XYZ file of C-alpha atoms in Angstrom:
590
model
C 169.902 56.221 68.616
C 166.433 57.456 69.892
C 166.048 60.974 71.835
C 163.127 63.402 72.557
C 160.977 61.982 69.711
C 164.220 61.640 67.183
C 165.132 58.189 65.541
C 168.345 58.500 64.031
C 169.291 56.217 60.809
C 172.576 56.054 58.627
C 173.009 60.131 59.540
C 169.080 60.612 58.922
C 167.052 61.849 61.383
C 163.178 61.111 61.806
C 160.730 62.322 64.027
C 157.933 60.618 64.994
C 154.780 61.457 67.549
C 152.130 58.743 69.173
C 149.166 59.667 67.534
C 146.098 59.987 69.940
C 144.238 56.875 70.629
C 140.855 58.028 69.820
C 142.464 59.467 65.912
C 144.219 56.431 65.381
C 141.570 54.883 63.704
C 140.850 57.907 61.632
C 144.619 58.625 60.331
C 145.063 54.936 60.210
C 148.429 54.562 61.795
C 149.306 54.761 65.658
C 152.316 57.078 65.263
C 154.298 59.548 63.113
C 157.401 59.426 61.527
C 158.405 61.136 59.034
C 162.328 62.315 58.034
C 163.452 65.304 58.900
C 166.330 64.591 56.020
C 170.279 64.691 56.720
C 171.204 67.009 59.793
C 172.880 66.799 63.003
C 171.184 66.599 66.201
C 171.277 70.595 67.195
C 169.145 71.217 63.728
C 166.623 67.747 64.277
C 165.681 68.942 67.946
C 164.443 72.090 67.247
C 162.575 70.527 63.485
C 161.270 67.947 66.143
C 159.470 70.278 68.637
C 158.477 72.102 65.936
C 157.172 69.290 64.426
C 155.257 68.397 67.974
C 153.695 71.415 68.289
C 152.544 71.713 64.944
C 151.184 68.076 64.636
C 149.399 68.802 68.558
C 147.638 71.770 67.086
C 146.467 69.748 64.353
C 145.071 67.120 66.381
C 143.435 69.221 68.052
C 141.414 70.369 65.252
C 140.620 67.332 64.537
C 138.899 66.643 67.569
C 137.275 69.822 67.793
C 135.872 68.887 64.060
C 137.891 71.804 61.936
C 139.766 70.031 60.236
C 139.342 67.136 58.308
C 141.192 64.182 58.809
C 141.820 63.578 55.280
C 143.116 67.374 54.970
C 144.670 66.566 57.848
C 147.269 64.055 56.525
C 148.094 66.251 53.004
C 149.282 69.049 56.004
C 151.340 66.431 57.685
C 152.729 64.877 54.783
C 153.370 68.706 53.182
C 154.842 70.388 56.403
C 156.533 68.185 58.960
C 159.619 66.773 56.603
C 160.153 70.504 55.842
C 161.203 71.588 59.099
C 164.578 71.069 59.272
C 165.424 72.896 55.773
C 163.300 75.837 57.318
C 165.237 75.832 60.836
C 168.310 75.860 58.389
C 167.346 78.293 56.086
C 167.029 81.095 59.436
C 169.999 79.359 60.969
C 172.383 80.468 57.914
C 169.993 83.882 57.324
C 171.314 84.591 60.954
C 174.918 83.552 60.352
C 175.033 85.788 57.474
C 173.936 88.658 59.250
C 176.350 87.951 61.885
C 179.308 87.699 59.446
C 178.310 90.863 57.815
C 177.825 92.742 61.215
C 181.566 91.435 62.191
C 182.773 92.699 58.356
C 181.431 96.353 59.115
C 182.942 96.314 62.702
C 186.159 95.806 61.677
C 186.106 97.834 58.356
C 184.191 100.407 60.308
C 187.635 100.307 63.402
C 189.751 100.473 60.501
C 188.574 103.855 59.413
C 188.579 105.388 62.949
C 191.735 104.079 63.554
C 192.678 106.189 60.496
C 190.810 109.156 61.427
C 192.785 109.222 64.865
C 196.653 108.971 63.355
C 195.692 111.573 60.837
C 195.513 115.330 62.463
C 195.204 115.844 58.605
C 191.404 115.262 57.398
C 192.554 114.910 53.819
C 190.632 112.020 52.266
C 193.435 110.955 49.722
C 195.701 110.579 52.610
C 192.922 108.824 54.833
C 191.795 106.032 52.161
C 195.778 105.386 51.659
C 195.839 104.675 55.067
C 192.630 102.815 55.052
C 194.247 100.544 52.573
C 197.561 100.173 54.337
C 195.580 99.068 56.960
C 193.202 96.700 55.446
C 196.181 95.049 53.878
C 197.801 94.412 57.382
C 194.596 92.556 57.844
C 194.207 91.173 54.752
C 194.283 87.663 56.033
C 191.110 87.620 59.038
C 189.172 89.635 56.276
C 189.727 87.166 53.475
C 188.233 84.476 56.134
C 185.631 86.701 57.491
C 184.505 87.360 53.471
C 184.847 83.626 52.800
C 182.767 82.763 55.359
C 179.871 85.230 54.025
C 180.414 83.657 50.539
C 179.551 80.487 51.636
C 176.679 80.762 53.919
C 174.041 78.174 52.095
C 170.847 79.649 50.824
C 171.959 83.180 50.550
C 172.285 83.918 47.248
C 172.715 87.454 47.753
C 175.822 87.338 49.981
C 178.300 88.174 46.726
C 175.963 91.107 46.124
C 176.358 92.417 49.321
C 180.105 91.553 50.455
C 181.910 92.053 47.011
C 186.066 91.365 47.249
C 188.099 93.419 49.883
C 191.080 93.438 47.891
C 189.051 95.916 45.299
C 190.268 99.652 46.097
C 186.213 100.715 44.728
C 184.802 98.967 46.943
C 187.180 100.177 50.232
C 187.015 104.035 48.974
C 182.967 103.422 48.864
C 182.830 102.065 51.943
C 185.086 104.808 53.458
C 183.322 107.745 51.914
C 180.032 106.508 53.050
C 180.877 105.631 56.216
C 182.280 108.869 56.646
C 178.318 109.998 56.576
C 177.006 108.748 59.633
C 173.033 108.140 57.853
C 174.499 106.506 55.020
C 176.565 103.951 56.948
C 173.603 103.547 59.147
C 171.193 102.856 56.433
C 173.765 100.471 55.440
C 174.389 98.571 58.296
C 171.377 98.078 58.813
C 170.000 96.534 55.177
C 173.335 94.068 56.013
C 171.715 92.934 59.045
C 168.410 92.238 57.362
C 167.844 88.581 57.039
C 167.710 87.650 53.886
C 164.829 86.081 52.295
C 164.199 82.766 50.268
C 165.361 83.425 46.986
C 162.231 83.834 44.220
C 162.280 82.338 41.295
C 163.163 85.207 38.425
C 160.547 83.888 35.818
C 157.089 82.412 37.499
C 155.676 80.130 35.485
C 151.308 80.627 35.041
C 149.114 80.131 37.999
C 147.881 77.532 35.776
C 150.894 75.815 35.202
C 151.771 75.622 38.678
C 148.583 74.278 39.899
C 149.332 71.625 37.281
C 152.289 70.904 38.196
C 151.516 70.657 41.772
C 148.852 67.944 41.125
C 151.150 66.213 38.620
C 153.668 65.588 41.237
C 151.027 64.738 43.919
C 149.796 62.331 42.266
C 153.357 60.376 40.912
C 154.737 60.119 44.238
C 150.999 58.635 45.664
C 150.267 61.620 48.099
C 146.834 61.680 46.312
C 144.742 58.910 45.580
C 142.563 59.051 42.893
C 139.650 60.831 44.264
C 141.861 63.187 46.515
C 143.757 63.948 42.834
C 140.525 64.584 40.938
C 139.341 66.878 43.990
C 142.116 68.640 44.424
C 141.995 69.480 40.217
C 138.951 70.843 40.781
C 139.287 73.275 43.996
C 142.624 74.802 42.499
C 141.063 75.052 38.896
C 138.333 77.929 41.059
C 141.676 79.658 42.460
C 142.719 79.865 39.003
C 139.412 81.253 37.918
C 139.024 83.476 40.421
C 142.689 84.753 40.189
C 142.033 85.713 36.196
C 138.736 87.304 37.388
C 140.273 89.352 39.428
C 143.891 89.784 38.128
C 145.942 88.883 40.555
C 148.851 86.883 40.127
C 150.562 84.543 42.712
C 152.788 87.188 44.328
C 150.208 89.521 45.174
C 147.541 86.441 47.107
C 147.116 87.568 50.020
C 144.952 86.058 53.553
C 142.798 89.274 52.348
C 142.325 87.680 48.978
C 141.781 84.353 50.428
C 139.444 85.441 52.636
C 137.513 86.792 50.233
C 137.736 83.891 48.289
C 136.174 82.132 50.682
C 133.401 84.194 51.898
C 132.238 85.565 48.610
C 132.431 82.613 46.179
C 132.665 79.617 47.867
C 130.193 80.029 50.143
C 127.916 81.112 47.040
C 129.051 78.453 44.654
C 126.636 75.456 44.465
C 127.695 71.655 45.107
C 128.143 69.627 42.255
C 129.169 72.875 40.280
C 131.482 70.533 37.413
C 128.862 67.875 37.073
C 125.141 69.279 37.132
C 123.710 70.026 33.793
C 122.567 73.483 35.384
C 125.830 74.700 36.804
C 128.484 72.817 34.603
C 128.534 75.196 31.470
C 128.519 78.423 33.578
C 131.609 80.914 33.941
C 132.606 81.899 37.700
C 130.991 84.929 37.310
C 127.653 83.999 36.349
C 127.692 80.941 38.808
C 128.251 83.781 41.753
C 125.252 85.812 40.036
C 122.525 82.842 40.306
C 119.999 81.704 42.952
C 120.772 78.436 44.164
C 119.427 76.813 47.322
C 122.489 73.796 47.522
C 125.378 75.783 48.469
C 128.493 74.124 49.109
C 129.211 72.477 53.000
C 131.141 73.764 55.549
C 133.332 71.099 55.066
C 133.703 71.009 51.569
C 134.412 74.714 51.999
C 137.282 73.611 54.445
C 139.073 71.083 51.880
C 139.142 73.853 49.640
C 140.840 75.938 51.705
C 143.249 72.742 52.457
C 143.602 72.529 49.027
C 144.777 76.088 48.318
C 147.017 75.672 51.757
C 148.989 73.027 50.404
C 149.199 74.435 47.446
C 150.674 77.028 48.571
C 153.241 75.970 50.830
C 154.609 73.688 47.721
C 155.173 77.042 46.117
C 156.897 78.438 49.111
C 158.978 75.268 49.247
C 160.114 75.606 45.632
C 160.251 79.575 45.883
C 157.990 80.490 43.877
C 156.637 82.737 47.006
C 158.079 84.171 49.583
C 154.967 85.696 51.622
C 153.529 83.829 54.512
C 150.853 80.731 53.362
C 147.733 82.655 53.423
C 145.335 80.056 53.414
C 146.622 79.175 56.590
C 144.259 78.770 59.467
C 140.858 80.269 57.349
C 138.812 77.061 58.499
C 135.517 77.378 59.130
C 134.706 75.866 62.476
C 132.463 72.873 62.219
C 130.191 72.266 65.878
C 128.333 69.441 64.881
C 129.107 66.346 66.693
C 129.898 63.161 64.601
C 126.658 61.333 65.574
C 124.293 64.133 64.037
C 125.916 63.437 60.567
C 124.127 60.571 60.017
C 120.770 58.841 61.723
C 119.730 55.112 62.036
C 115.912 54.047 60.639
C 113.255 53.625 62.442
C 111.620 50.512 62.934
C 108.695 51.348 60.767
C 111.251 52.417 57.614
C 112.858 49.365 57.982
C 109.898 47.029 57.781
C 108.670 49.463 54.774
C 112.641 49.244 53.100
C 111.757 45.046 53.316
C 108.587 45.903 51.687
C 109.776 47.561 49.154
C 112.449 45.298 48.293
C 110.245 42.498 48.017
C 108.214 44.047 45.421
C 110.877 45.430 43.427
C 109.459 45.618 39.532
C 111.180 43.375 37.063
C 110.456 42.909 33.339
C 113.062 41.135 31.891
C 114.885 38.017 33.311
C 117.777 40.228 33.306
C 116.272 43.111 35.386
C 114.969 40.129 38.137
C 118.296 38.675 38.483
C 119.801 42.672 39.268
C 116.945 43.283 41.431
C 117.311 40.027 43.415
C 121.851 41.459 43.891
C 120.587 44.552 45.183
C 117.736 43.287 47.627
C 120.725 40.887 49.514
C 123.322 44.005 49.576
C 120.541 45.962 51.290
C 119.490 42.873 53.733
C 123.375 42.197 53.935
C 123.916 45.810 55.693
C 120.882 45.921 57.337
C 121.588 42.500 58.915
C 125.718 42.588 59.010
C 126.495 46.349 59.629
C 128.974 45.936 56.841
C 130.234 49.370 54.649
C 128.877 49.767 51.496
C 132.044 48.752 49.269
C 132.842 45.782 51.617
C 129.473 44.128 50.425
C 129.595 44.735 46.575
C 133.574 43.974 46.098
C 132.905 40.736 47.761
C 134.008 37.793 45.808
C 132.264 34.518 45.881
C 135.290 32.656 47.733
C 134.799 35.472 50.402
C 131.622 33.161 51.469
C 133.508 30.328 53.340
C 132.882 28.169 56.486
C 134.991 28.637 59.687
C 134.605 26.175 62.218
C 131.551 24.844 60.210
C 129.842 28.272 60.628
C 129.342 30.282 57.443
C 131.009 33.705 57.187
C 131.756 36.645 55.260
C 136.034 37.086 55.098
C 136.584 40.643 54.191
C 139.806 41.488 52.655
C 141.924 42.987 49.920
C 142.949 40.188 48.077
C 142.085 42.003 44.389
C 143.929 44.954 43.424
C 140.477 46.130 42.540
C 139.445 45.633 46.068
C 139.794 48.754 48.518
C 139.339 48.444 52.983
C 139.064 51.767 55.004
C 141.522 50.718 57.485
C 143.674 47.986 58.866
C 140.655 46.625 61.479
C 138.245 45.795 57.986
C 140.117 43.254 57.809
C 137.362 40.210 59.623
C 136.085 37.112 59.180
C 132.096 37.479 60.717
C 129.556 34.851 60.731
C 126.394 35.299 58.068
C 123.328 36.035 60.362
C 120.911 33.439 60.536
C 117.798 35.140 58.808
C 119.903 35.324 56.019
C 120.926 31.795 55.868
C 117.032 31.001 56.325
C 115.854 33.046 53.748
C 117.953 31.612 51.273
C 122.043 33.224 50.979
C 123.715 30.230 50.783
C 121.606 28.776 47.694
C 122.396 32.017 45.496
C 125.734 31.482 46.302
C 126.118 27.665 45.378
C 124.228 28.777 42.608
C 126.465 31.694 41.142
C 129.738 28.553 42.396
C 128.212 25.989 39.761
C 127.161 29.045 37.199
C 129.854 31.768 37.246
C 128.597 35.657 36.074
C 131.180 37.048 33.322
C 132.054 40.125 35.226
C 132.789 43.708 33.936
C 136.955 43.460 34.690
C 136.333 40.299 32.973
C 134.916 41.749 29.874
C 136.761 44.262 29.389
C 140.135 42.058 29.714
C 138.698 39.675 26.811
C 137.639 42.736 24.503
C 141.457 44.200 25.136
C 142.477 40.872 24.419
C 144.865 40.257 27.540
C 146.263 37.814 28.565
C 144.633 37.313 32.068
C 143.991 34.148 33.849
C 142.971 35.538 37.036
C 139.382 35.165 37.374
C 137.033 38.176 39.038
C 134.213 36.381 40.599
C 132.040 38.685 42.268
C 128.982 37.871 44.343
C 127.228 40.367 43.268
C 128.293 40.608 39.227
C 126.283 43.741 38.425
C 128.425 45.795 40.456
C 130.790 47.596 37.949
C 134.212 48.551 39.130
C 135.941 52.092 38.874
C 139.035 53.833 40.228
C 136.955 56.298 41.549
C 133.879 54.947 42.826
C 135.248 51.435 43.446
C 132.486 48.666 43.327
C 129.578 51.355 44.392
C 128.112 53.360 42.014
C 125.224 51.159 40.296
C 124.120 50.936 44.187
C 124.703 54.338 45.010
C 122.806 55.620 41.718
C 119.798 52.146 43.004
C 119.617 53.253 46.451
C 119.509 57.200 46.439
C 116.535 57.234 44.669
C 114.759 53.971 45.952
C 115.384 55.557 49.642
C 114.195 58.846 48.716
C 111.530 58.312 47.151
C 109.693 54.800 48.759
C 111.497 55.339 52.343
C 112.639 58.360 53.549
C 113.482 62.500 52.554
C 115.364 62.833 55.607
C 118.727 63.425 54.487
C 120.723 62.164 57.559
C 119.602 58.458 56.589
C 121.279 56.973 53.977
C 122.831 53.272 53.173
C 125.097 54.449 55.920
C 122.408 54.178 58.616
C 122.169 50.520 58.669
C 125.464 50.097 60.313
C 124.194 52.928 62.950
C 120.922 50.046 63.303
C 123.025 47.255 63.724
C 125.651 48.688 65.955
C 122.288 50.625 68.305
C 121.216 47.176 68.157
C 123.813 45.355 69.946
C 124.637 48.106 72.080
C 121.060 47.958 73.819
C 121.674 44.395 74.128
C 125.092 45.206 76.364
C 127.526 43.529 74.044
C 130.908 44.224 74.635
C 132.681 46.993 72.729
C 135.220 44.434 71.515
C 132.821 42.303 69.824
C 130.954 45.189 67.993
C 133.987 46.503 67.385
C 135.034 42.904 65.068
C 131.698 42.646 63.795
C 131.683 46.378 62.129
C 135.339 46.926 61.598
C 135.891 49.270 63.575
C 139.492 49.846 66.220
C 138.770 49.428 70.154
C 140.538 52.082 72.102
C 142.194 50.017 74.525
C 145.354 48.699 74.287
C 144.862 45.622 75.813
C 141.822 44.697 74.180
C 143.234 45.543 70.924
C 146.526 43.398 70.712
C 145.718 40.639 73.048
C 141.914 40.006 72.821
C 141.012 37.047 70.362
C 137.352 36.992 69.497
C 135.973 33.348 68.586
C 134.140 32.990 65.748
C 131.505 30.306 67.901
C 131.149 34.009 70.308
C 130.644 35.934 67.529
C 127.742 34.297 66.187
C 125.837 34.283 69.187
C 126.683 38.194 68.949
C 125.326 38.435 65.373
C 122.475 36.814 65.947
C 121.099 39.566 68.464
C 120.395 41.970 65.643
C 116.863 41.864 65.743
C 113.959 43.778 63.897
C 110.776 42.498 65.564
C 109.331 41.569 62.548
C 109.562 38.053 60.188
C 111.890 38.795 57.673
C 110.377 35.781 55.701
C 107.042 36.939 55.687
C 108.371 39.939 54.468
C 109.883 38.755 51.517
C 107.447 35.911 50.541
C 110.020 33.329 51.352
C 109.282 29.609 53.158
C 112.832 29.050 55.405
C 115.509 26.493 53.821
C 115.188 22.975 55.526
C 117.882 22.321 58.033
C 119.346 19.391 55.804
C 119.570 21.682 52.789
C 121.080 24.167 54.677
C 123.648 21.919 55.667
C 124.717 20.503 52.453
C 124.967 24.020 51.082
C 127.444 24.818 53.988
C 129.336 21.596 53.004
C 129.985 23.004 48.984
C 131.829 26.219 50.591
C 135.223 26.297 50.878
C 136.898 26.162 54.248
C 139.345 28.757 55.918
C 140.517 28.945 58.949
């Protein structure tokens, strides 16, 4: 059964949202849908628009650039399958203070009912009354007080409707109602909704923040960067809570906000891993001249961080006050293009340069050197992302239709893709297969690298016959950096200091080139959009369009400098016949 947004399953409800076409790519999924856990329908309709408006707002923000998209999905994930248990939770807080209202009217017409049959005001005679009467309706107030009992999620209702049948508890509530302040004072604290219940002993800020990342990361809401983050913006909240004293109860938006604007707008990036910053306290980080303060958006996945944080303490009542790291993002009006920039046609010719003349002095140090020059000329030439290149395995160079391509995938557990469209299959551009690709790669075919998974199988002595046989073998693989860093660590400081200072051009710009490239040529979105991974917005072209491989060389080969990549590198071109036999030793896929 399907209504309003609502997919019902086995009594579960779940509620799901289209997300909007130009996010998709971003969030990596189309839609929503998530469980709003076992309810009926009059509890999952209000949880789902809720959950709608919620989930609107937040794509909003992402548009607008406050939010984060990554941030974005720890909200989701933390918020929407809670909806229903909050809905619930003010459903039964209401039904309690209904049943308590309907206990004091009738205890309360009980009395006057006394008052009026008495001419005599004596109060022995009145509660005997009071009692006779009660007793007459001793069954409707046994239901009435049965029904308080067991409202869910009121674990105060014993406190506050104790048993009818005790004669204490009728002579209290005839003396005081007798005093019209009193019973008003009391009415009124029964009609109070009650809140969440706290938990009597609260555990360390420490220990909570620990065991909020603990279970983040065993049910695989964090992956391994997001969990090593996330470690480190909660460890400052813990910090700056000792520094100031103030335990969870009493964080406040006030506190937050001055979290925000006086230390983490003063605290410098790379605060847990610079020699200068990395032994310093909190307090004598805030006191010290820096001139690389944190982002805007780093700020803001802080602030994510503590949100989340805190609504997993609300959740598990640890807190009762409203999240107050809600909503304290900092605005971000920079448009995506400014991020990044593309090079200009004189860097590139001088990054060729550069590359050519790289300075080896051991056999060793040529053979890294000549890895890292292809990576670079792969980008440059391909558009590809960074990791895509340098977790490519040598079967990932194969021949389609007798062309030559690269077939990016996932087919390692050590391999990683940013989204569903990475997956491709794109032909190798020519002025790569001229200036020589396809002979490194017969070579490393006929003289396999031992790589670094390798290695460190053999010294653990496993027992693992699956080979790792990387095209580029000095790229070392880690959970958290992936196949990257010994490029990363090569290519910051080759760029900055032969190419470029400017900041906004990075490894990153070379897919900006290539994809400037073909758009000045008029190619069609759909074929840049295969060529660089990335999703096309339409519909149609998305599901039904089938881009050949024969089309998409002819596409690939339109990426063009202006200058002779050969002459650039020193390099005569490969003879057509040699080129062909070393398309005939790769393997074929289709």
């Amino acid at each position: 059964m399907e209504r309003y947004g609502l997919l019902s399953r086995s009594g579960y409800w779940y509620f799901r949202i289209r997300v909007p076409v130009g996010l998709q790519r971003l969030l990596k999924c189309r839609e929503i849908k998530r469980s709003l856990g076992k309810c009926d329908l009059n509890l999952a309709e209000p949880a789902a628009k809720l959950a709608r408006l919620k989930l609107k707002e937040i794509f909003t923000q992402i548009q607008e650039g406050v939010m984060d998209h990554k941030a974005a999905l720890l909200i989701i994930n933390e918020e929407v399958g809670t909806l229903s248990r909050i809905i619930q939770y003010k459903r039964n807080a209401q039904a309690k203070a209904e049943r308590l209202q309907a206990l004091a009217n009738v205890l309360t017409r009980l009395k006057n009912e006394a008052n009026e049959e008495l001419s005599d005001k004596d109060e022995l005679a009145l509660i005997k009354l009071f009692n006779k009467k009660v007793n007459e309706h001793r069954n409707s107030l046994d239901l009435l007080t049965r029904a308080i009992l067991d409202t869910p999620s009121c674990d105060h209702a014993e406190e506050e409707t104790k048993d009818t049948e005790d004669p204490d508890f009728l002579m209290d509530f005839f003396r005081r109602s007798s005093r019209k302040q009193e019973n008003t004072e009391k009415l009124s604290k029964q009609l109070e909704p009650s809140s969440p219940p706290v938990a009597s002993s609260i555990p360390p800020l420490a220990e909570l923040t620990e065991h909020f990342c603990r279970e983040k990361t065993n049910d695989n809401s964090w992956a391994h960067n997001t969990a090593t983050s996330g470690k480190a913006h909660l460890q400052l909240l813990v910090e700056y809570a000792q520094l100031c004293s103030v335990p969870l109860e009493k964080m406040d938006r006030a506190f937050i906000l001055q979290l925000r604007d006086n230390v983490l707008k003063k605290l410098p990036r790379k605060r847990n891993t610079d020699p200068a910053f990395r032994s310093k306290t909190l307090s004598e980080l805030l006191k010290m001249n820096h001139n690389s303060p944190l982002s805007d958006k780093s700020i803001n996945e802080y602030l994510l961080t503590f949100g989340s944080f805190f609504e997993w303490c609300r959740e598990n009542h640890y807190m009762n006050a409203d999240n107050p790291a809600k909503r304290l993002q900092i605005q971000i009006k920079r448009k995506n293009n400014e991020s990044r920039d593309r090079y200009s046609h004189v860097e590139l010719i001088k990054i060729v340069d550069e590359l050519a003349n790289l300075p080896h002095a051991t056999p060793k140090q040529q053979q890294r050197n000549l890895q890292l020059r292809w990576i670079v000329l792969i980008a440059m030439y391909q558009g590809m992302r960074q990791n895509e290149i340098c977790q490519l395995f040598v079967d990932d160079v194969a021949t389609i239709n007798g062309i030559p391509c690269f077939c990016v995938n996932d087919s390692h557990w050590s391999k990683s893709l940013k989204n569903q469209q990475s997956f491709r299959q794109v032909p190798i551009h020519p002025e790569l297969l001229k200036a020589g690709f396809l002979e490194y790669v017969c070579k490393l075919r006929e003289h396999p690298v031992l790589t670094q998974l390798e290695r460190n199988a053999r010294n653990q002595q496993l027992d693992n016959s699956e080979q790792v046989r990387l095209l580029f073998p000095c790229m070392n693989y880690s959970p958290q950096h992936h196949y990257t860093r010994n490029l990363t660590n090569f290519y910051n400081q080759f760029n900055r200091k032969q190419i470029t200072t400017d900041t906004k051009k990075t490894f990153h710009s070379f897919r900006h080139n290539v994809i400037t490239q073909l758009a000045h040529e008029d190619v069609q979105r759909v074929h840049i959009a295969h060529l660089v991974g990335h999703e096309t917005a339409d519909t149609t072209t998305r599901v039904y369009t089938k881009v050949d491989i024969e089309k998409l060389l002819t596409v690939i080969t339109k990426v063009n400098y202006g200058f002779d990549l050969l002459e650039k590198l020193h390099l005569s071109p490969v003879k057509d016949d040699v080129l062909k036999e070393q398309i005939a030793h790769l393997p074929v896929k289709e």
